[in-house]
Coordinates of C-alpha atoms and ligand atoms in Angstrom, one line a residue:
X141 CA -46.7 110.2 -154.1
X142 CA -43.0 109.3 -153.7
X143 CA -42.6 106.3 -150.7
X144 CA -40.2 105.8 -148.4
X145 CA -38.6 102.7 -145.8
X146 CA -37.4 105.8 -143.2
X147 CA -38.2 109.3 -143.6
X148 CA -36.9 111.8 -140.5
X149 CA -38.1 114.7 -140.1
X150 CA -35.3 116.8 -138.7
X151 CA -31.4 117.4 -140.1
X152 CA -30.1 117.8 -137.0
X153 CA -26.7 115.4 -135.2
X154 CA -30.0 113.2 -134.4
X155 CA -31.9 113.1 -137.2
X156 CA -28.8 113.3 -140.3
X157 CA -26.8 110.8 -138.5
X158 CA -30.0 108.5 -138.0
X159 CA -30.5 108.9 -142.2
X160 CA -26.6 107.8 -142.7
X161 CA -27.2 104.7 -141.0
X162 CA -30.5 104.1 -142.4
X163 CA -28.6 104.6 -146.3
X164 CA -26.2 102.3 -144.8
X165 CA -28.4 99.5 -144.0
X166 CA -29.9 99.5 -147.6
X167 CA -33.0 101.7 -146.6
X168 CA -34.6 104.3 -149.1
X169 CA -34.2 107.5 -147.0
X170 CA -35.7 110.8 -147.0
X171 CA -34.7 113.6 -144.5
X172 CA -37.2 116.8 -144.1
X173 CA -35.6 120.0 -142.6
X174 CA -37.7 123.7 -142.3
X175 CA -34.6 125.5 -143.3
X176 CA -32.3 125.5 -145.8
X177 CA -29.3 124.8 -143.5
X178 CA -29.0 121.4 -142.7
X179 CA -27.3 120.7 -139.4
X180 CA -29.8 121.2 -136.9
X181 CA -29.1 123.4 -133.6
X182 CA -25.9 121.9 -133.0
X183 CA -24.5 122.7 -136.4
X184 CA -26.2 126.5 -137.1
X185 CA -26.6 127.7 -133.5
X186 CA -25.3 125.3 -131.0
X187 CA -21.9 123.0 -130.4
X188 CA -20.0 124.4 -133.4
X189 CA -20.5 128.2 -133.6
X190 CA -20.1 128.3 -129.5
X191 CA -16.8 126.1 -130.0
X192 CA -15.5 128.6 -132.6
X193 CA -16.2 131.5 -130.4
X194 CA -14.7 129.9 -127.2
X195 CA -11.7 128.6 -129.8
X196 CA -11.1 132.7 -131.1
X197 CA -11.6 133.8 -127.6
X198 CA -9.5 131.4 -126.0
X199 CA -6.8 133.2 -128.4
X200 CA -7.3 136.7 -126.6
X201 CA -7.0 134.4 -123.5
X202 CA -4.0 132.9 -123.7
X203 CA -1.9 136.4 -125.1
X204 CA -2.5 137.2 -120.8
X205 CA 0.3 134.3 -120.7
X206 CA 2.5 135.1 -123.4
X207 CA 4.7 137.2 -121.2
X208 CA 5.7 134.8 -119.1
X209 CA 6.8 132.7 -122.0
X210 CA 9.0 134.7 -123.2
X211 CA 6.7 136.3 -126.3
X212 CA 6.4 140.1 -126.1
X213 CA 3.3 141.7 -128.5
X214 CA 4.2 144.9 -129.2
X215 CA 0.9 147.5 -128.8
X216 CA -2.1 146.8 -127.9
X217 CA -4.5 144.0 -129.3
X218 CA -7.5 144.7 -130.2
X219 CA -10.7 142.7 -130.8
X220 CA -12.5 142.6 -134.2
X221 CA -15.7 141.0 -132.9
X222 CA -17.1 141.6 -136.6
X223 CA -14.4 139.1 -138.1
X224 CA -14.8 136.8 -135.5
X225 CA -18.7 136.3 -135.5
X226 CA -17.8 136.2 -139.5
X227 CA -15.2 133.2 -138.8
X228 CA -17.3 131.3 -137.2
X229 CA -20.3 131.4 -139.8
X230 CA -17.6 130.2 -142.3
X231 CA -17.3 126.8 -139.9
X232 CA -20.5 127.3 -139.6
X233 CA -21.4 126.8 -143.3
X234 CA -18.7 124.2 -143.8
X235 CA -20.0 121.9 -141.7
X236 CA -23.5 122.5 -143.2
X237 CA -22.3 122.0 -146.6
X238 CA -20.3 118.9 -145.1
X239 CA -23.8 117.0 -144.0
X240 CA -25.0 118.4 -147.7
X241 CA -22.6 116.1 -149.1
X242 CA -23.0 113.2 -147.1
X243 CA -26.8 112.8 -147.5
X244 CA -25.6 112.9 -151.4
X245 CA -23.3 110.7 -151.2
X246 CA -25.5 108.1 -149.0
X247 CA -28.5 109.0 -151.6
X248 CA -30.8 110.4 -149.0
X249 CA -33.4 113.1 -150.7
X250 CA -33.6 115.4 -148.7
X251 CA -36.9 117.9 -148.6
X252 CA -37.0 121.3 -147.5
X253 CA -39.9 122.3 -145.6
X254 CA -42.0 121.7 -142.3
X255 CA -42.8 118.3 -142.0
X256 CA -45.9 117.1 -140.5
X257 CA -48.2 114.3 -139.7
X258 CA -51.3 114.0 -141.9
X259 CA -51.3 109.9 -140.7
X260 CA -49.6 107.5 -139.1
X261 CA -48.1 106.6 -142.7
X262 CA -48.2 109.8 -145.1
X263 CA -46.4 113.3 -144.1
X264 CA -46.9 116.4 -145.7
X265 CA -44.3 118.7 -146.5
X266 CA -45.0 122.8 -146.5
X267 CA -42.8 124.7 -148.3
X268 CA -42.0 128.0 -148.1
X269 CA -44.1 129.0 -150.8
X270 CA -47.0 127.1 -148.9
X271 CA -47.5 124.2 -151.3
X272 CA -47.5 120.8 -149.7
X273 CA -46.1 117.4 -151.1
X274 CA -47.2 114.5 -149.3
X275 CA -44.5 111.6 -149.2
X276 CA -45.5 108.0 -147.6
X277 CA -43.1 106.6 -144.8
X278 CA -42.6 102.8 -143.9
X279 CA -41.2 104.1 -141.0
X280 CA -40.7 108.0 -139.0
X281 CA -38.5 109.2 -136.8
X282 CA -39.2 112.2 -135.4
X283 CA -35.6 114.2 -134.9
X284 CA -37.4 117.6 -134.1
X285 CA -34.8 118.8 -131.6
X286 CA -35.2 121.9 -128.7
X287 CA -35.7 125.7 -128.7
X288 CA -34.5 127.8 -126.1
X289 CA -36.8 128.0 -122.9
X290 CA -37.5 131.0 -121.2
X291 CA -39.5 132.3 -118.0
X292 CA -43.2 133.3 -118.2
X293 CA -41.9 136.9 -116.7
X294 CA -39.5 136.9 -119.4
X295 CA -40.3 138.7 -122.5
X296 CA -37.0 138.0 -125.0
X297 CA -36.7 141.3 -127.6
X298 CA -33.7 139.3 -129.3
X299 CA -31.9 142.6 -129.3
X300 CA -31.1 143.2 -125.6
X301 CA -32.6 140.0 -123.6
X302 CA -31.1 137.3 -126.0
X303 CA -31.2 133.5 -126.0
X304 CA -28.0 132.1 -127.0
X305 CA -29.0 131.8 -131.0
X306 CA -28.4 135.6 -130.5
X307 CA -25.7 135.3 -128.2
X308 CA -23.8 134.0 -131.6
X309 CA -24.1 136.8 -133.7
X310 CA -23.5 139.6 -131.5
X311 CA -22.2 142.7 -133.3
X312 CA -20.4 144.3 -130.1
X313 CA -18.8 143.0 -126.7
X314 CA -21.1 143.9 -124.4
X315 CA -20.1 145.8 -121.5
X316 CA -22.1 144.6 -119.0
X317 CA -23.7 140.8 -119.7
X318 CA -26.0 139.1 -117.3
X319 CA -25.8 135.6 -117.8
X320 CA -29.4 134.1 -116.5
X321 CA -28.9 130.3 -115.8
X322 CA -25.1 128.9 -115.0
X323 CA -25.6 125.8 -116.6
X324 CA -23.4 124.7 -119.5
X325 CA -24.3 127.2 -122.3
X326 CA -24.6 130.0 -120.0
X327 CA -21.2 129.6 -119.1
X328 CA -19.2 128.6 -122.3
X329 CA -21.1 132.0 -124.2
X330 CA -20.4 134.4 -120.5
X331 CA -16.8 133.3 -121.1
X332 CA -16.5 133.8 -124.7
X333 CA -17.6 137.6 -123.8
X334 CA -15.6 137.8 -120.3
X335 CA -12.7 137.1 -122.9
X336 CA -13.2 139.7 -125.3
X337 CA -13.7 142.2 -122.0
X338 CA -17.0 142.3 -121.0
X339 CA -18.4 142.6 -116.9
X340 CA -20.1 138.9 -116.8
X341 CA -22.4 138.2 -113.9
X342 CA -23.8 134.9 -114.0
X343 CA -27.1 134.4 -111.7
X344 CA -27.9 131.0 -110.5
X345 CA -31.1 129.5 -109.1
X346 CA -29.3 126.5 -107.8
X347 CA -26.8 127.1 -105.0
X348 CA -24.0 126.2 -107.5
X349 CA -23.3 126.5 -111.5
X350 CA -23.6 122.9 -113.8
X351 CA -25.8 121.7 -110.9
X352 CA -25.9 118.3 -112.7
X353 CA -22.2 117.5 -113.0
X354 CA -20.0 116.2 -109.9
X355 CA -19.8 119.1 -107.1
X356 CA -16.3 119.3 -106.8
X357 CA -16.0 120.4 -110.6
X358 CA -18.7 123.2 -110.0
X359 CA -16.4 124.2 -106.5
X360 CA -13.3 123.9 -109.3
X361 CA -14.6 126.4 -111.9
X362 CA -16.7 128.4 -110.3
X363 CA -12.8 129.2 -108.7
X364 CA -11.0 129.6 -111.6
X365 CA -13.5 131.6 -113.4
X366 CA -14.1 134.2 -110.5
X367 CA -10.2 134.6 -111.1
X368 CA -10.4 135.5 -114.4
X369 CA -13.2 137.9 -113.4
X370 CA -16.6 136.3 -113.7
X371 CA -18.9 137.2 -111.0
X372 CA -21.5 134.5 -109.4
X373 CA -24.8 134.8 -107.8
X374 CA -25.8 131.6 -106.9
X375 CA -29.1 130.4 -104.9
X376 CA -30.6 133.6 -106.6
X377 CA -33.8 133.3 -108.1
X378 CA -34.8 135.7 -110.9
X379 CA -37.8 137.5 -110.8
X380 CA -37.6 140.3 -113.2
X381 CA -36.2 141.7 -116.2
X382 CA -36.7 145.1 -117.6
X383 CA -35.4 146.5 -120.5
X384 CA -35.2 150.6 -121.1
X385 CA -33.7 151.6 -124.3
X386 CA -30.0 149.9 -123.9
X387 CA -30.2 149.1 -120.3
X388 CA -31.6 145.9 -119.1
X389 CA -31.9 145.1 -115.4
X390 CA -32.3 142.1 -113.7
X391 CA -34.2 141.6 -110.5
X392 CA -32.9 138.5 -108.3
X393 CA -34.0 137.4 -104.8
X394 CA -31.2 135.8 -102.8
X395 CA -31.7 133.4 -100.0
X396 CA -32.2 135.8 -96.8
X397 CA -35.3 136.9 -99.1
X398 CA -32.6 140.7 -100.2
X399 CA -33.9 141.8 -104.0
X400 CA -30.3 142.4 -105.9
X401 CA -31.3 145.0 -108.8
X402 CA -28.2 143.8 -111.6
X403 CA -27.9 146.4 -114.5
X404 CA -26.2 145.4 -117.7
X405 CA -26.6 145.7 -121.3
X406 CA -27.3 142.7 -122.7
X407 CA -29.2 139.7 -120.7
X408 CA -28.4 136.2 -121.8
X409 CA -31.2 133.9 -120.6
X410 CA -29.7 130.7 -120.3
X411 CA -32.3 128.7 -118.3
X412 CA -32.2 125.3 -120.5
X413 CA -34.1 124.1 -123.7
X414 CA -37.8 122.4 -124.6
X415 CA -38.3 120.1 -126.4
X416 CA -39.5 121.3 -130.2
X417 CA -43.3 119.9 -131.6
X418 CA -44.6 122.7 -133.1
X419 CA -46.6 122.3 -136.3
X420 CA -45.7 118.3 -136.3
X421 CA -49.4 117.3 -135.3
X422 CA -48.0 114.0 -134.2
X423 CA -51.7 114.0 -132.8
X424 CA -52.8 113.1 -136.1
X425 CA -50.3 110.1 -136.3
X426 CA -51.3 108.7 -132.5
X427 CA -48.0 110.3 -131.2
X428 CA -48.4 110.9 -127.6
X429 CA -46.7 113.8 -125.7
X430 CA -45.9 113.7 -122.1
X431 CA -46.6 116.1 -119.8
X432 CA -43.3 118.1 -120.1
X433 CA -43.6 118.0 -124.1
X434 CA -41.5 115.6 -124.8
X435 CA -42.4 112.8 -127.5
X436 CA -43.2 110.0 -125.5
X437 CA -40.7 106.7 -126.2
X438 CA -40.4 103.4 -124.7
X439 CA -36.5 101.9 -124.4
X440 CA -36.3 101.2 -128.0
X441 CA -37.8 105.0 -128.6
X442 CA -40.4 103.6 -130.3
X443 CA -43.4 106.1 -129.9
X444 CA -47.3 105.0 -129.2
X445 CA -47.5 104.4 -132.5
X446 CA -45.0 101.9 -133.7
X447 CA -43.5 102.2 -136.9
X448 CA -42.8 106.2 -135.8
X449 CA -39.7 106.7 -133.5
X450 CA -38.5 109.6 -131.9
X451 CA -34.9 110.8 -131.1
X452 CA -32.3 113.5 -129.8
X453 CA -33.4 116.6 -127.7
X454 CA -37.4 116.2 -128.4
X455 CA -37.6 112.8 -126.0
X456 CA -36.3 112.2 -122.9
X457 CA -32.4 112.2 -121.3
X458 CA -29.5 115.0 -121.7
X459 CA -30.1 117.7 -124.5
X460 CA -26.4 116.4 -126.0
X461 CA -25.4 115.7 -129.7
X462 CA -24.0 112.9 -129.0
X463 CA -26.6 111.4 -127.7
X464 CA -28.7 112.4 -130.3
X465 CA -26.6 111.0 -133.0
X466 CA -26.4 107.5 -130.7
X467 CA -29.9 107.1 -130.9
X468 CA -30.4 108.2 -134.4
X469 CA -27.9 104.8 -134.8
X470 CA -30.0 103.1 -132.6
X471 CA -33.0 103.0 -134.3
X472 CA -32.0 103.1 -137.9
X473 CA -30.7 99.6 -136.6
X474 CA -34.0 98.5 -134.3
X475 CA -35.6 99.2 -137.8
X476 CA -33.1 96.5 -139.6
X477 CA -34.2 93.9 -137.1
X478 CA -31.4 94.6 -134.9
X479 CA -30.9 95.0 -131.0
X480 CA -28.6 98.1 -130.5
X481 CA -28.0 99.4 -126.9
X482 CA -27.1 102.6 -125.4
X483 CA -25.6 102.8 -121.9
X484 CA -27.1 106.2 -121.1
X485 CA -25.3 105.9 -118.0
X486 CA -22.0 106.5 -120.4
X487 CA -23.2 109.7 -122.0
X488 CA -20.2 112.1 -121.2
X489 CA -21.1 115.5 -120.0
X490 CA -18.8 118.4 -121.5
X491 CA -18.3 122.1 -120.9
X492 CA -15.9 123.6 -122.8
X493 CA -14.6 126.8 -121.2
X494 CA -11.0 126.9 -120.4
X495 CA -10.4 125.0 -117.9
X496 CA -13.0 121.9 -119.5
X497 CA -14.8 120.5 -117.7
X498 CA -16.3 117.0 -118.1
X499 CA -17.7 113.7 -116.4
X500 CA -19.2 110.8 -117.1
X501 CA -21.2 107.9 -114.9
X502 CA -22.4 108.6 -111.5
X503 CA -21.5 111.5 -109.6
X504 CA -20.4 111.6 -106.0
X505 CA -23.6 113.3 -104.7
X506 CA -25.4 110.7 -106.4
X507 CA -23.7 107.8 -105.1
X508 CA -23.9 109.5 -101.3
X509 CA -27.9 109.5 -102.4
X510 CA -28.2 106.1 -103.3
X511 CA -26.3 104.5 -100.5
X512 CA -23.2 103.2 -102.7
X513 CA -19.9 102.6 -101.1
X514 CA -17.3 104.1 -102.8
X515 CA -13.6 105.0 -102.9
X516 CA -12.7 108.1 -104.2
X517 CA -8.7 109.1 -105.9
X518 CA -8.6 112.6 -107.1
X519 CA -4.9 114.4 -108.7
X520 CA -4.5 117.6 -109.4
X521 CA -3.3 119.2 -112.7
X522 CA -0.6 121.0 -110.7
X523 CA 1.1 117.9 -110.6
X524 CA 1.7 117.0 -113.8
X525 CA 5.1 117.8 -116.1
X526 CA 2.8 118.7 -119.0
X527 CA 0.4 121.1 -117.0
X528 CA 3.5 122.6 -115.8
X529 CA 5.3 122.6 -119.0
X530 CA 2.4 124.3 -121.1
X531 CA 1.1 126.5 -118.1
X532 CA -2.7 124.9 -117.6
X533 CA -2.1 124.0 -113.9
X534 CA -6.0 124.5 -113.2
X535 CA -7.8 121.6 -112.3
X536 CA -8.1 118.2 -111.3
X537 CA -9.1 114.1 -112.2
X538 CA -11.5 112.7 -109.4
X539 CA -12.1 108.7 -110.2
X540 CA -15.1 107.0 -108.1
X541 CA -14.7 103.3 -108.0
X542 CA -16.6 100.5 -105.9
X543 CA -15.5 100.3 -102.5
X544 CA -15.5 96.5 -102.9
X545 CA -15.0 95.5 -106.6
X546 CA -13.1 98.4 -107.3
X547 CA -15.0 99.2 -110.8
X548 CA -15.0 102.5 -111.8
X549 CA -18.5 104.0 -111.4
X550 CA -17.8 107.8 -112.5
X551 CA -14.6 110.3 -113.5
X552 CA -15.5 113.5 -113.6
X553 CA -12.5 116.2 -114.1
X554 CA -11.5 119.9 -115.2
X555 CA -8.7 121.0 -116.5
X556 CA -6.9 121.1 -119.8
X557 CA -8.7 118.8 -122.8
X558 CA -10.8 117.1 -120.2
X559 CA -13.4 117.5 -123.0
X560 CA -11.3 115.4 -124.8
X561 CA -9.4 113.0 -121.7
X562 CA -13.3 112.2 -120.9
X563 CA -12.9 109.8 -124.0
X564 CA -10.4 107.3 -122.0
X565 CA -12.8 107.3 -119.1
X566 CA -16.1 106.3 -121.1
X567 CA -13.7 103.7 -122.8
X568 CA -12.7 102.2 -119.5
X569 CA -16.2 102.1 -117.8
X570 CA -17.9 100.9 -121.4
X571 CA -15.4 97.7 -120.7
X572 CA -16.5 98.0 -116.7
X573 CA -12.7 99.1 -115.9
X574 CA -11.4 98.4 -111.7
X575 CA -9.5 101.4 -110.9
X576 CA -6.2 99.0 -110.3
X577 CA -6.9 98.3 -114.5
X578 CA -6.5 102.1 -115.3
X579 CA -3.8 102.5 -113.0
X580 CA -1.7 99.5 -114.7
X581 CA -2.1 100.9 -118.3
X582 CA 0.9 102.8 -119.5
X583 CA 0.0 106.5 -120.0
X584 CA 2.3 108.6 -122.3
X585 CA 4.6 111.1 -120.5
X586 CA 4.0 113.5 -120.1
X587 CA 0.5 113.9 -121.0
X588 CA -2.9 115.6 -118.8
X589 CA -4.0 111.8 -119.7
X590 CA -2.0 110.8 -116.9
X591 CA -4.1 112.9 -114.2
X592 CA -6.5 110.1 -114.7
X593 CA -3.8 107.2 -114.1
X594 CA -2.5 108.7 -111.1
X595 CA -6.7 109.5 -110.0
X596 CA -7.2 105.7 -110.3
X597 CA -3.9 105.1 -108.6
X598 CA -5.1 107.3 -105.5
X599 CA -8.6 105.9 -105.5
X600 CA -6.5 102.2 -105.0
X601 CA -4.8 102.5 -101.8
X602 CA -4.1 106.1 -102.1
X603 CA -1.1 105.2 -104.6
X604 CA -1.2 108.1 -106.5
X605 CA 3.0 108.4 -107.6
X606 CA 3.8 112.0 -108.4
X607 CA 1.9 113.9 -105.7
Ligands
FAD901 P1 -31.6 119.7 -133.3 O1 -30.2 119.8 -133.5 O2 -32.3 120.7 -132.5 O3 -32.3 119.6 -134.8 C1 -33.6 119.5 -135.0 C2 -33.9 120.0 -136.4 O4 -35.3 119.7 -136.7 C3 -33.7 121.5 -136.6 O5 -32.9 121.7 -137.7 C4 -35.2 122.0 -136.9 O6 -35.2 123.1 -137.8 C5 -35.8 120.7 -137.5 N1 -37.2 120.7 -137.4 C6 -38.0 120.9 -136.3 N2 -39.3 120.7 -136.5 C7 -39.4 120.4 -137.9 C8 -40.4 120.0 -138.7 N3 -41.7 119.9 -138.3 N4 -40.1 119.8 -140.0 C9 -38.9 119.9 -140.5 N5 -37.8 120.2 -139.7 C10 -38.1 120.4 -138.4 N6 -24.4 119.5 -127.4 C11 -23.3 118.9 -127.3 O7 -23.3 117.6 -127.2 N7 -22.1 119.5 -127.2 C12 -22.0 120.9 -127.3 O8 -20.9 121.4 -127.2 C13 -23.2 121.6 -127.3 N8 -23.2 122.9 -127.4 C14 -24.3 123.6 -127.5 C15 -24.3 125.0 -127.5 C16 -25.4 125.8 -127.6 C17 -25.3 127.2 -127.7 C18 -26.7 125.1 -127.8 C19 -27.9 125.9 -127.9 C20 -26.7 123.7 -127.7 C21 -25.6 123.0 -127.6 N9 -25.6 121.6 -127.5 C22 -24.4 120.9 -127.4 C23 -26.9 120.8 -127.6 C24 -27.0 120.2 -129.0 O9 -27.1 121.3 -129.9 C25 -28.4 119.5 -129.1 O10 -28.4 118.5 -128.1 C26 -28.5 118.8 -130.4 O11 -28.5 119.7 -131.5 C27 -29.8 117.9 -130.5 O12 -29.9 117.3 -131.7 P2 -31.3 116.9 -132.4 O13 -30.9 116.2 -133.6 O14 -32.1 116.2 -131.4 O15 -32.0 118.3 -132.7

């Protein structure tokens, strides 16, 4: 039986980050995945493929302003939805072959198959021709990730009531899509197909879409994408869906207690993600569960048993990569004896329709609930020579900072590359940033970057410059 200091069960952000920095620390590391594609969800059916949809789609987007830019497209464009679901399983499979090579180049052997507890020390790995080879780990992390959730009344064919894995591989535009859940995926895939032409209804349970991010970027898109034609039901709960032949309908009541009857042709169900245990028997290892599926982990996601961590999407905290891949650090590190540290507060959130949307610390419902005095400077993307120069005028910075020591407690924004802008934010609060600091750095001109100068400015004696 081959032995092992770490062996992860998972390829995923989580898990084949976690078995870089486990080869980097000297560690002999072994990585199990069930499928052949390494890369987890985020790689095969999650953050890449939906950013190379929204990235062709944004294409057919932008042509709506190339008039007004002087570019003139003679005849009509047209959509090869074929080509462009083909594209993005090229990315797709570069990036696969990508983590491929670095668990080669970091020496990692990596086994294909389920992997799964048979103690606290030895796991078995199931093949797909059912044999089993049992390897002995040192150490486990368990990096099992999330599947989409649905709701008990929901019965997902995969043909006409999808999850976004299907969502991905579509092999028309549909004409009618009812988006169920207008949380982040929900939204980035009912924009990739509002793009390409499609009627998009999004229906809501919460009284607003991205319920978890600061309120005035929900306000902010939920604007800009009901001008580019989405439609919105919030504070509408589901209650049915039907399929017959190509029609699906969906049943929704809204607050007076009114059914709305919404007929489409394809229902995205969008209502979040569990967390993914099947066939691990982490029973057999002492791995407790908690109530909600998740592995159980203390603050160094150690499990109850303790040479077997856990990671990513399958414990607790936001479903992101990122986060995943921090925590896969983490405790390749916690295993070297070290003392890592994640600031979960500092976990951006993203969406990447067009305008982004992104945030990170606390929000300003969440300091109203807490009793925190704040200030608040917010600047809108109007303002700004580059937003003006390139068109993206959508949008807005909105910096909270401590009514009293001025530190920055949360930036949340939308607009052009906030996905990316959100980088100079975690920066600033990771190094516990005043808004007076941000305001007194130089900020290239002209740049969206400077939204969040000119936020910081407003949210210090309202000294925001160009508004
Ligand atoms: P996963 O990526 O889910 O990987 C888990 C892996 O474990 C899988 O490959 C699975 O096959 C394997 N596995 C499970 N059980 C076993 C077993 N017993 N034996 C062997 N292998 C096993 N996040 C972002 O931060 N940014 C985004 O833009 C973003 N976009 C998304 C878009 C969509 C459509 C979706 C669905 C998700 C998106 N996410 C995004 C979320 C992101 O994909 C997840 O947070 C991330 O993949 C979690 O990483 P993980 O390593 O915990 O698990």
């Amino acid at each position: 039986m081959s032995s092992f200091d770490v062996v992860i069960i998972g390829s995923g952000p989580g898990g084949y980050i976690s078995a870089i920095r486990c080869a980097q620390l000297g560690f002999n590391t072994a990585i199990i995945e069930k499928y052949s594609a390494l890369g987890g969800t985020c790689l095969n059916v999650g953050c890449i493929p939906s950013k190379a949809l929204l990235s062709s789609s944004h294409h057919v987007e932008e042509m709506a302003h190339f008039a007004a830019h002087g570019i003139e497209i003679p005849g009509d464009v047209k959509i090869n939805i074929e080509k462009m679901i083909a594209r993005k399983q090229d990315v797709v499979t570069q990036m696969v072959g990508g983590v491929k090579y670095l668990m080669d180049k970091n020496k990692i052997t990596v086994f294909e198959g389920v992997g799964s507890f048979e103690s606290a020390t030895v796991i078995n790995i199931t093949k797909a021709d059912g044999t089993v080879e049992k390897i002995e780990a040192k150490n486990t992390v368990i990096a099992t990730g999330s599947k989409p959730s649905s709701l008990p009344f929901i019965t997902i064919d995969k043909e006409r009531v999808i999850t976004s894995t299907e969502a991905l591989n579509l092999k028309e535009v549909p004409k009618h899509l009812i988006v169920i859940g207008g949380g982040v995926i929900g939204l980035e895939l009912g924009q990739v197909y509002l793009r390409l032409g499609a009627q998009v209804s999004v229906v809501e349970y919460a009284d607003r879409v991205i319920p978890g991010m600061d309120g005035s970027l929900s306000k902010e898109l939920t604007k800009v994408l009901k001008k580019q034609g989405m439609k919105f039901y919030t504070s509408h709960k589901v209650q049915a869906v039907k399929r017959s032949g190509d029609v699906v309908t969906v049943e929704a009541e809204n607050k007076k207690g009114e059914i709305i009857t919404l007929e489409g042709d394809y229902a995205l169900v969008s209502v979040g993600r569990r967390p993914y245990t099947d066939g691990l028997q982490a029973e057999k290892a002492g791995v407790k569960l908690t109530d909600r599926g998740q592995v159980e982990v203390n603050d160094h996601l150690q499990t109850t048993t303790p040479n077997i961590y856990a990671i990513g999407d399958v414990v607790r905290g936001a479903m992101l990569a990122h986060k995943a891949e921090e925590e896969g650090v983490m405790v390749a590190e916690l295993i070297a004896g070290q003392k890592p540290h994640i600031n979960y507060n500092l976990i951006p959130g993203v969406v990447y329709t067009w305008p982004e949307v992104s945030g990170v610390g606390k929000t300003e419902e969440q300091l109203k609930e807490a009793g925190v005095a704040y200030k608040l400077g917010s600047f809108p993307f109007k303002a700004l020579g580059r937003a003006r120069a390139s068109g993206d005028v959508d949008g807005l910075v909105k910096v909270l900072a401590d009514a009293t020591t001025d530190e920055v407690l949360g930036i949340h924004m939308i607009g052009a590359r906030a996905a990316d802008l959100i980088a100079e934010a975690v920066t600033a609060m990771e190094f516990r940033a005043s808004a007076e600091d941000i305001s007194r750095m130089s900020h290239a001109h002209p740049t969206f970057a400077e939204a969040i100068k000119e936020a910081a400015l407003a949210a210090t004696d309202n000294r925001a410059l160009n508004i």
